[in-house]
């Protein structure tokens, strides 16, 4: 009978120890999952901010190119200038930019092409 009591007590202690360990591990898992979710959210927010900043810089570059075309080149753009503006616009658009940048690029693309200088021999 004493052996049965000892066995019951030991079994109870083992069950309590395993339950405690499982509870601690479960809490650590929940904490780790929450930390991972928070890190993923922070990374998403960071990526959105970087995309927004880059989109703004690309729009500024397009506007600068348009300003150069209008003021320095008297509204004329050669094919190389148009190609460079299109590349900036494509990057801008791939980041979700639209609207004003689309109009700025259209103005550059619709500008007359500069005549090539003729060389005399």
PDB file of C-alpha atoms in Angstrom:
ATOM      1  CA  UNK A   1       0.000   0.000   0.000  1.00  0.00           C
ATOM      2  CA  UNK A   2       2.857   2.374   0.748  1.00  0.00           C
ATOM      3  CA  UNK A   3       4.239   1.607  -2.706  1.00  0.00           C
ATOM      4  CA  UNK A   4       0.928   2.625  -4.261  1.00  0.00           C
ATOM      5  CA  UNK A   5       0.972   5.925  -2.379  1.00  0.00           C
ATOM      6  CA  UNK A   6       4.577   6.604  -3.391  1.00  0.00           C
ATOM      7  CA  UNK A   7       3.762   5.721  -7.012  1.00  0.00           C
ATOM      8  CA  UNK A   8       0.735   8.045  -6.967  1.00  0.00           C
ATOM      9  CA  UNK A   9       2.717  10.900  -5.421  1.00  0.00           C
ATOM     10  CA  UNK A  10       5.613  10.445  -7.869  1.00  0.00           C
ATOM     11  CA  UNK A  11       3.209  10.223 -10.811  1.00  0.00           C
ATOM     12  CA  UNK A  12       1.469  13.399  -9.609  1.00  0.00           C
ATOM     13  CA  UNK A  13       4.808  15.204  -9.280  1.00  0.00           C
ATOM     14  CA  UNK A  14       5.872  14.073 -12.747  1.00  0.00           C
ATOM     15  CA  UNK A  15       2.565  15.226 -14.232  1.00  0.00           C
ATOM     16  CA  UNK A  16       2.873  18.578 -12.448  1.00  0.00           C
ATOM     17  CA  UNK A  17       6.471  19.030 -13.636  1.00  0.00           C
ATOM     18  CA  UNK A  18       5.615  18.134 -17.238  1.00  0.00           C
ATOM     19  CA  UNK A  19       2.559  20.414 -17.155  1.00  0.00           C
ATOM     20  CA  UNK A  20       4.632  23.285 -15.781  1.00  0.00           C
ATOM     21  CA  UNK A  21       7.334  22.772 -18.411  1.00  0.00           C
ATOM     22  CA  UNK A  22       4.714  22.597 -21.162  1.00  0.00           C
ATOM     23  CA  UNK A  23       3.089  25.804 -19.872  1.00  0.00           C
ATOM     24  CA  UNK A  24       6.424  27.608 -19.835  1.00  0.00           C
ATOM     25  CA  UNK A  25       7.261  26.387 -23.340  1.00  0.00           C
ATOM     26  CA  UNK A  26       3.812  27.385 -24.613  1.00  0.00           C
ATOM     27  CA  UNK A  27       4.209  30.890 -23.172  1.00  0.00           C
ATOM     28  CA  UNK A  28       7.665  31.223 -24.754  1.00  0.00           C
ATOM     29  CA  UNK A  29       6.245  30.099 -28.094  1.00  0.00           C
ATOM     30  CA  UNK A  30       3.442  32.682 -27.878  1.00  0.00           C
ATOM     31  CA  UNK A  31       5.961  35.382 -26.983  1.00  0.00           C
ATOM     32  CA  UNK A  32       8.232  34.399 -29.881  1.00  0.00           C
ATOM     33  CA  UNK A  33       5.300  34.391 -32.328  1.00  0.00           C
ATOM     34  CA  UNK A  34       4.195  37.824 -31.127  1.00  0.00           C
ATOM     35  CA  UNK A  35       7.743  39.172 -31.483  1.00  0.00           C
ATOM     36  CA  UNK A  36       7.996  37.711 -34.996  1.00  0.00           C
ATOM     37  CA  UNK A  37       4.649  39.247 -35.989  1.00  0.00           C
ATOM     38  CA  UNK A  38       5.756  42.620 -34.625  1.00  0.00           C
ATOM     39  CA  UNK A  39       9.046  42.396 -36.553  1.00  0.00           C
ATOM     40  CA  UNK A  40       7.222  41.504 -39.767  1.00  0.00           C
ATOM     41  CA  UNK A  41       4.866  44.463 -39.283  1.00  0.00           C
ATOM     42  CA  UNK A  42       7.819  46.777 -38.660  1.00  0.00           C
ATOM     43  CA  UNK A  43       9.528  45.460 -41.798  1.00  0.00           C
ATOM     44  CA  UNK A  44       6.363  46.037 -43.875  1.00  0.00           C
ATOM     45  CA  UNK A  45       6.047  49.593 -42.561  1.00  0.00           C
ATOM     46  CA  UNK A  46       9.726  50.231 -43.265  1.00  0.00           C
ATOM     47  CA  UNK A  47       9.394  48.900 -46.814  1.00  0.00           C
ATOM     48  CA  UNK A  48       6.355  51.120 -47.397  1.00  0.00           C
ATOM     49  CA  UNK A  49       8.276  54.170 -46.174  1.00  0.00           C
ATOM     50  CA  UNK A  50      11.251  53.338 -48.391  1.00  0.00           C
ATOM     51  CA  UNK A  51       8.961  52.849 -51.394  1.00  0.00           C
ATOM     52  CA  UNK A  52       7.225  56.151 -50.704  1.00  0.00           C
ATOM     53  CA  UNK A  53      10.541  57.981 -50.324  1.00  0.00           C
ATOM     54  CA  UNK A  54      11.921  56.466 -53.514  1.00  0.00           C
ATOM     55  CA  UNK A  55       8.710  57.247 -55.397  1.00  0.00           C
ATOM     56  CA  UNK A  56       8.967  60.870 -54.243  1.00  0.00           C
ATOM     57  CA  UNK A  57      12.615  61.105 -55.323  1.00  0.00           C
ATOM     58  CA  UNK A  58      11.800  59.630 -58.728  1.00  0.00           C
ATOM     59  CA  UNK A  59       8.959  62.122 -59.182  1.00  0.00           C
ATOM     60  CA  UNK A  60      11.349  64.931 -58.273  1.00  0.00           C
ATOM     61  CA  UNK A  61      13.795  63.625 -60.895  1.00  0.00           C
ATOM     62  CA  UNK A  62      11.049  63.556 -63.540  1.00  0.00           C
ATOM     63  CA  UNK A  63      10.059  67.107 -62.648  1.00  0.00           C
ATOM     64  CA  UNK A  64      13.718  68.147 -62.834  1.00  0.00           C
ATOM     65  CA  UNK A  65      14.020  66.553 -66.265  1.00  0.00           C
ATOM     66  CA  UNK A  66      10.888  68.351 -67.407  1.00  0.00           C
ATOM     67  CA  UNK A  67      12.240  71.647 -66.083  1.00  0.00           C
ATOM     68  CA  UNK A  68      15.531  71.072 -67.922  1.00  0.00           C
ATOM     69  CA  UNK A  69      13.663  70.314 -71.127  1.00  0.00           C
ATOM     70  CA  UNK A  70      11.448  73.400 -70.871  1.00  0.00           C
ATOM     71  CA  UNK A  71      14.004  75.957 -69.716  1.00  0.00           C
ATOM     72  CA  UNK A  72      17.384  74.731 -70.944  1.00  0.00           C
ATOM     73  CA  UNK A  73      16.338  72.942 -74.113  1.00  0.00           C
ATOM     74  CA  UNK A  74      13.434  75.258 -75.069  1.00  0.00           C
ATOM     75  CA  UNK A  75      10.822  72.481 -74.973  1.00  0.00           C
ATOM     76  CA  UNK A  76      12.779  70.100 -77.184  1.00  0.00           C
ATOM     77  CA  UNK A  77      13.950  66.632 -76.116  1.00  0.00           C
ATOM     78  CA  UNK A  78      16.154  64.250 -78.028  1.00  0.00           C
ATOM     79  CA  UNK A  79      15.555  60.485 -77.998  1.00  0.00           C
ATOM     80  CA  UNK A  80      18.199  59.878 -75.326  1.00  0.00           C
ATOM     81  CA  UNK A  81      16.569  62.439 -73.038  1.00  0.00           C
ATOM     82  CA  UNK A  82      13.156  60.842 -73.608  1.00  0.00           C
ATOM     83  CA  UNK A  83      14.566  57.365 -72.939  1.00  0.00           C
ATOM     84  CA  UNK A  84      16.108  58.476 -69.646  1.00  0.00           C
ATOM     85  CA  UNK A  85      12.838  60.114 -68.589  1.00  0.00           C
ATOM     86  CA  UNK A  86      10.915  56.965 -69.517  1.00  0.00           C
ATOM     87  CA  UNK A  87      13.244  54.819 -67.402  1.00  0.00           C
ATOM     88  CA  UNK A  88      12.716  57.099 -64.401  1.00  0.00           C
ATOM     89  CA  UNK A  89       8.969  57.020 -64.984  1.00  0.00           C
ATOM     90  CA  UNK A  90       8.892  53.210 -65.308  1.00  0.00           C
ATOM     91  CA  UNK A  91      10.610  52.848 -61.927  1.00  0.00           C
ATOM     92  CA  UNK A  92       8.284  55.474 -60.422  1.00  0.00           C
ATOM     93  CA  UNK A  93       5.213  53.737 -61.836  1.00  0.00           C
ATOM     94  CA  UNK A  94       6.345  50.264 -60.673  1.00  0.00           C
ATOM     95  CA  UNK A  95       6.403  51.642 -57.121  1.00  0.00           C
ATOM     96  CA  UNK A  96       2.763  52.698 -57.448  1.00  0.00           C
ATOM     97  CA  UNK A  97       3.334  56.243 -58.648  1.00  0.00           C
ATOM     98  CA  UNK A  98       0.791  57.643 -61.044  1.00  0.00           C
ATOM     99  CA  UNK A  99      -1.138  60.822 -61.714  1.00  0.00           C
ATOM    100  CA  UNK A 100       1.185  63.808 -61.742  1.00  0.00           C
ATOM    101  CA  UNK A 101       4.261  61.793 -62.725  1.00  0.00           C
ATOM    102  CA  UNK A 102       2.336  60.274 -65.619  1.00  0.00           C
ATOM    103  CA  UNK A 103       1.520  63.746 -66.917  1.00  0.00           C
ATOM    104  CA  UNK A 104       5.102  64.964 -66.480  1.00  0.00           C
ATOM    105  CA  UNK A 105       6.422  61.968 -68.425  1.00  0.00           C
ATOM    106  CA  UNK A 106       3.777  62.436 -71.122  1.00  0.00           C
ATOM    107  CA  UNK A 107       4.905  66.065 -71.537  1.00  0.00           C
ATOM    108  CA  UNK A 108       8.495  64.919 -72.034  1.00  0.00           C
ATOM    109  CA  UNK A 109       7.554  62.080 -74.376  1.00  0.00           C
ATOM    110  CA  UNK A 110       5.317  64.390 -76.463  1.00  0.00           C
ATOM    111  CA  UNK A 111       7.970  67.104 -76.827  1.00  0.00           C
ATOM    112  CA  UNK A 112       9.423  67.631 -80.285  1.00  0.00           C
ATOM    113  CA  UNK A 113      12.613  65.738 -80.976  1.00  0.00           C
ATOM    114  CA  UNK A 114      15.689  67.859 -81.359  1.00  0.00           C
ATOM    115  CA  UNK A 115      17.087  67.889 -84.871  1.00  0.00           C
ATOM    116  CA  UNK A 116      20.498  66.312 -85.163  1.00  0.00           C
ATOM    117  CA  UNK A 117      23.258  68.766 -85.826  1.00  0.00           C
ATOM    118  CA  UNK A 118      24.572  68.589 -89.348  1.00  0.00           C
ATOM    119  CA  UNK A 119      28.263  68.403 -89.925  1.00  0.00           C
ATOM    120  CA  UNK A 120      29.930  70.098 -92.818  1.00  0.00           C
ATOM    121  CA  UNK A 121      33.043  68.729 -94.362  1.00  0.00           C
TER     122      UNK A 121
END
